mmCIF file of the C-alpha atoms, coordinates in Angstrom:
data_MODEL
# 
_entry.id   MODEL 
# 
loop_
_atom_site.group_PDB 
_atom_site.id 
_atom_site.type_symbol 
_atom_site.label_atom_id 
_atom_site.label_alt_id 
_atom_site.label_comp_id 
_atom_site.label_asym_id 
_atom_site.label_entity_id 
_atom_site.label_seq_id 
_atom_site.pdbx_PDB_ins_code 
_atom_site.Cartn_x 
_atom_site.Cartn_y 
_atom_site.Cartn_z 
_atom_site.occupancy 
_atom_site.B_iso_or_equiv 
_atom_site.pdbx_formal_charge 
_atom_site.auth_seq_id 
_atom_site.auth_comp_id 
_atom_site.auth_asym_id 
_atom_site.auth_atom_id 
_atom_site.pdbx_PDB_model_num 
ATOM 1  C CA . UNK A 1 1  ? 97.821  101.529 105.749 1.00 0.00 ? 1  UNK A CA 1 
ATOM 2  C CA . UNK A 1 2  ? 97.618  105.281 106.647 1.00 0.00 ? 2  UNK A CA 1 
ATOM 3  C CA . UNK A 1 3  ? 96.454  107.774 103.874 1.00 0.00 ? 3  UNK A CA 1 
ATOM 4  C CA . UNK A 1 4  ? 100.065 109.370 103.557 1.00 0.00 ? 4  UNK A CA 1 
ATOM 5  C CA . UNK A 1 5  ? 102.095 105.871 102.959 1.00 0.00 ? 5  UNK A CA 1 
ATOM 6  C CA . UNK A 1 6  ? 99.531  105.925 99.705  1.00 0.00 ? 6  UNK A CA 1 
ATOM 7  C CA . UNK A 1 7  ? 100.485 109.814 98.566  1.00 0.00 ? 7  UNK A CA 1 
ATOM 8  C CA . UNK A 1 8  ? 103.775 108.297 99.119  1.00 0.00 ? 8  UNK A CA 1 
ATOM 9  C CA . UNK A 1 9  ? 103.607 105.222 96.626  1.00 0.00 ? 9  UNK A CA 1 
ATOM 10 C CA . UNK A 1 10 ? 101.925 107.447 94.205  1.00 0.00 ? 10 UNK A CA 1 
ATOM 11 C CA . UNK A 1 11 ? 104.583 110.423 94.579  1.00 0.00 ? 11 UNK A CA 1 
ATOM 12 C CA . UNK A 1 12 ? 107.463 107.833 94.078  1.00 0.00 ? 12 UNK A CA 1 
ATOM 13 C CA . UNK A 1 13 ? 105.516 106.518 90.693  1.00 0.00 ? 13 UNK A CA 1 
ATOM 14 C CA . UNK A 1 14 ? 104.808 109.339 89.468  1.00 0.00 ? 14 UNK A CA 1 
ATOM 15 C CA . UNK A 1 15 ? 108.570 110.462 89.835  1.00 0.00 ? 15 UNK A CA 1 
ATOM 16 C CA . UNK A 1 16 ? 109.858 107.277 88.163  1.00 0.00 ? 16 UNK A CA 1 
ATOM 17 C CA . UNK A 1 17 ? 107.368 107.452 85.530  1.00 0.00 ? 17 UNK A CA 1 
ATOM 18 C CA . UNK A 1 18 ? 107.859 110.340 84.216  1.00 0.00 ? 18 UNK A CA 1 
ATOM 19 C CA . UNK A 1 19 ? 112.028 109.842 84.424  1.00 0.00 ? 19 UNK A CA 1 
ATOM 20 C CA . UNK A 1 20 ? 111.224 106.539 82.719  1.00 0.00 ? 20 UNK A CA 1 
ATOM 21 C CA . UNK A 1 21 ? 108.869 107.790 80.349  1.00 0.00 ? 21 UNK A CA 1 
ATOM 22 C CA . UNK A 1 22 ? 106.542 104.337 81.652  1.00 0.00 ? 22 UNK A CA 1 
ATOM 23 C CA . UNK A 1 23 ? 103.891 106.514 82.722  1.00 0.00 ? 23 UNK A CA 1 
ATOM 24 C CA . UNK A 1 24 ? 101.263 103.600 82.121  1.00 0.00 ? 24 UNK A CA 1 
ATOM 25 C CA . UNK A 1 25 ? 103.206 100.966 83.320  1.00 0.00 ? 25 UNK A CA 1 
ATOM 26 C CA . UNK A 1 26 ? 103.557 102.833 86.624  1.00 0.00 ? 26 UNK A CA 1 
ATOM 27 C CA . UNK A 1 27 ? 99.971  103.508 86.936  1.00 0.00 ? 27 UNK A CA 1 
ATOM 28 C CA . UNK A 1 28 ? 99.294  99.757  86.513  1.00 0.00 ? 28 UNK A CA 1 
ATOM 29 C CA . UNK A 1 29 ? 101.945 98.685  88.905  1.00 0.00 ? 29 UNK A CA 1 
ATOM 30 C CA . UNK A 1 30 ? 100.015 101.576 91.843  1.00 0.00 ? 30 UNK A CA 1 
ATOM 31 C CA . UNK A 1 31 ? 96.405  100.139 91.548  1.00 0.00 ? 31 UNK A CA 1 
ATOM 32 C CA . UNK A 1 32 ? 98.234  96.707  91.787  1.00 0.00 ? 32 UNK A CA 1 
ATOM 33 C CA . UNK A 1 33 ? 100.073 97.423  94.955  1.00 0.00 ? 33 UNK A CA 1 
ATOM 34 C CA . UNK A 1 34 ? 97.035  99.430  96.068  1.00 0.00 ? 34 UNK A CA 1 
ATOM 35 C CA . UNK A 1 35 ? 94.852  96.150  95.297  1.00 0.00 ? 35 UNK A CA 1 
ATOM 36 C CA . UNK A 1 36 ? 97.243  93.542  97.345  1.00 0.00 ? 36 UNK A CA 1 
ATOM 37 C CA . UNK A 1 37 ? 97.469  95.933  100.158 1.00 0.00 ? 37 UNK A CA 1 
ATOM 38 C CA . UNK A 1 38 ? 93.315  95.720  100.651 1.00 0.00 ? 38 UNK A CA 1 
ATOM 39 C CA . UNK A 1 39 ? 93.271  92.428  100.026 1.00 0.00 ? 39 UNK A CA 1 
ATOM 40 C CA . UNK A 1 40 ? 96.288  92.195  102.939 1.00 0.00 ? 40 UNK A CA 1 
ATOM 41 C CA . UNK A 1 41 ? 94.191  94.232  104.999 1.00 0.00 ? 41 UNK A CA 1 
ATOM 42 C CA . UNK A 1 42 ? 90.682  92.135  104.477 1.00 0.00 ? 42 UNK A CA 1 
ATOM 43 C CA . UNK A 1 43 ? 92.575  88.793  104.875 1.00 0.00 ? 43 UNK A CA 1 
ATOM 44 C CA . UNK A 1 44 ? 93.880  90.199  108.319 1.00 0.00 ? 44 UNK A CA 1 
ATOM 45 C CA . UNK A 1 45 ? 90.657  91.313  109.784 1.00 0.00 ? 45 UNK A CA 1 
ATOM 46 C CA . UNK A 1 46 ? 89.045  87.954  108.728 1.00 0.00 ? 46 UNK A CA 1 
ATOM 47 C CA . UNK A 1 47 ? 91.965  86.162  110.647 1.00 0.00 ? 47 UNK A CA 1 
ATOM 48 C CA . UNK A 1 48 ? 91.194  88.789  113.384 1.00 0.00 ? 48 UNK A CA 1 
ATOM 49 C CA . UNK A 1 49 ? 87.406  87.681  113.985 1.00 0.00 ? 49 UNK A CA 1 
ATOM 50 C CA . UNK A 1 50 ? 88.171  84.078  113.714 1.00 0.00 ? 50 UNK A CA 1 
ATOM 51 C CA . UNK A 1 51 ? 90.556  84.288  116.516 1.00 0.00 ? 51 UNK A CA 1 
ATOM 52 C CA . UNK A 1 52 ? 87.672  86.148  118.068 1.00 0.00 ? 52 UNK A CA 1 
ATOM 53 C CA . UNK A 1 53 ? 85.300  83.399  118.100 1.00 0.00 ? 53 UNK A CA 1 
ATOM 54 C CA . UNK A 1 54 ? 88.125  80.012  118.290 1.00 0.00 ? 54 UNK A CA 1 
# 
């Protein structure tokens, strides 16, 4: 995912946060989109490699 689509996600948080007045809900809900979207990442370079080598 490209640095900007993060600034993005936290720009849109931040925004409903504060209109919300959920600022640590929000918060919690960006590190746990940040989180699946490495995890998304890792799991598709490992698929990557194994086509490599099968």
């Amino acid at each position: 995912m490209n640095n900007w689509l993060y600034i993005l996600y936290a720009i849109l948080l931040a925004i409903v946060s504060i209109v919300t007045g959920e600022i640590v809900t929000f918060v919690m809900l960006g590190f746990i989109l940040i989180s699946l979207r490495n995890i998304h990442s890792t799991l598709k370079e490992i698929l990557a490699v194994q086509k490599e080598k099968g």
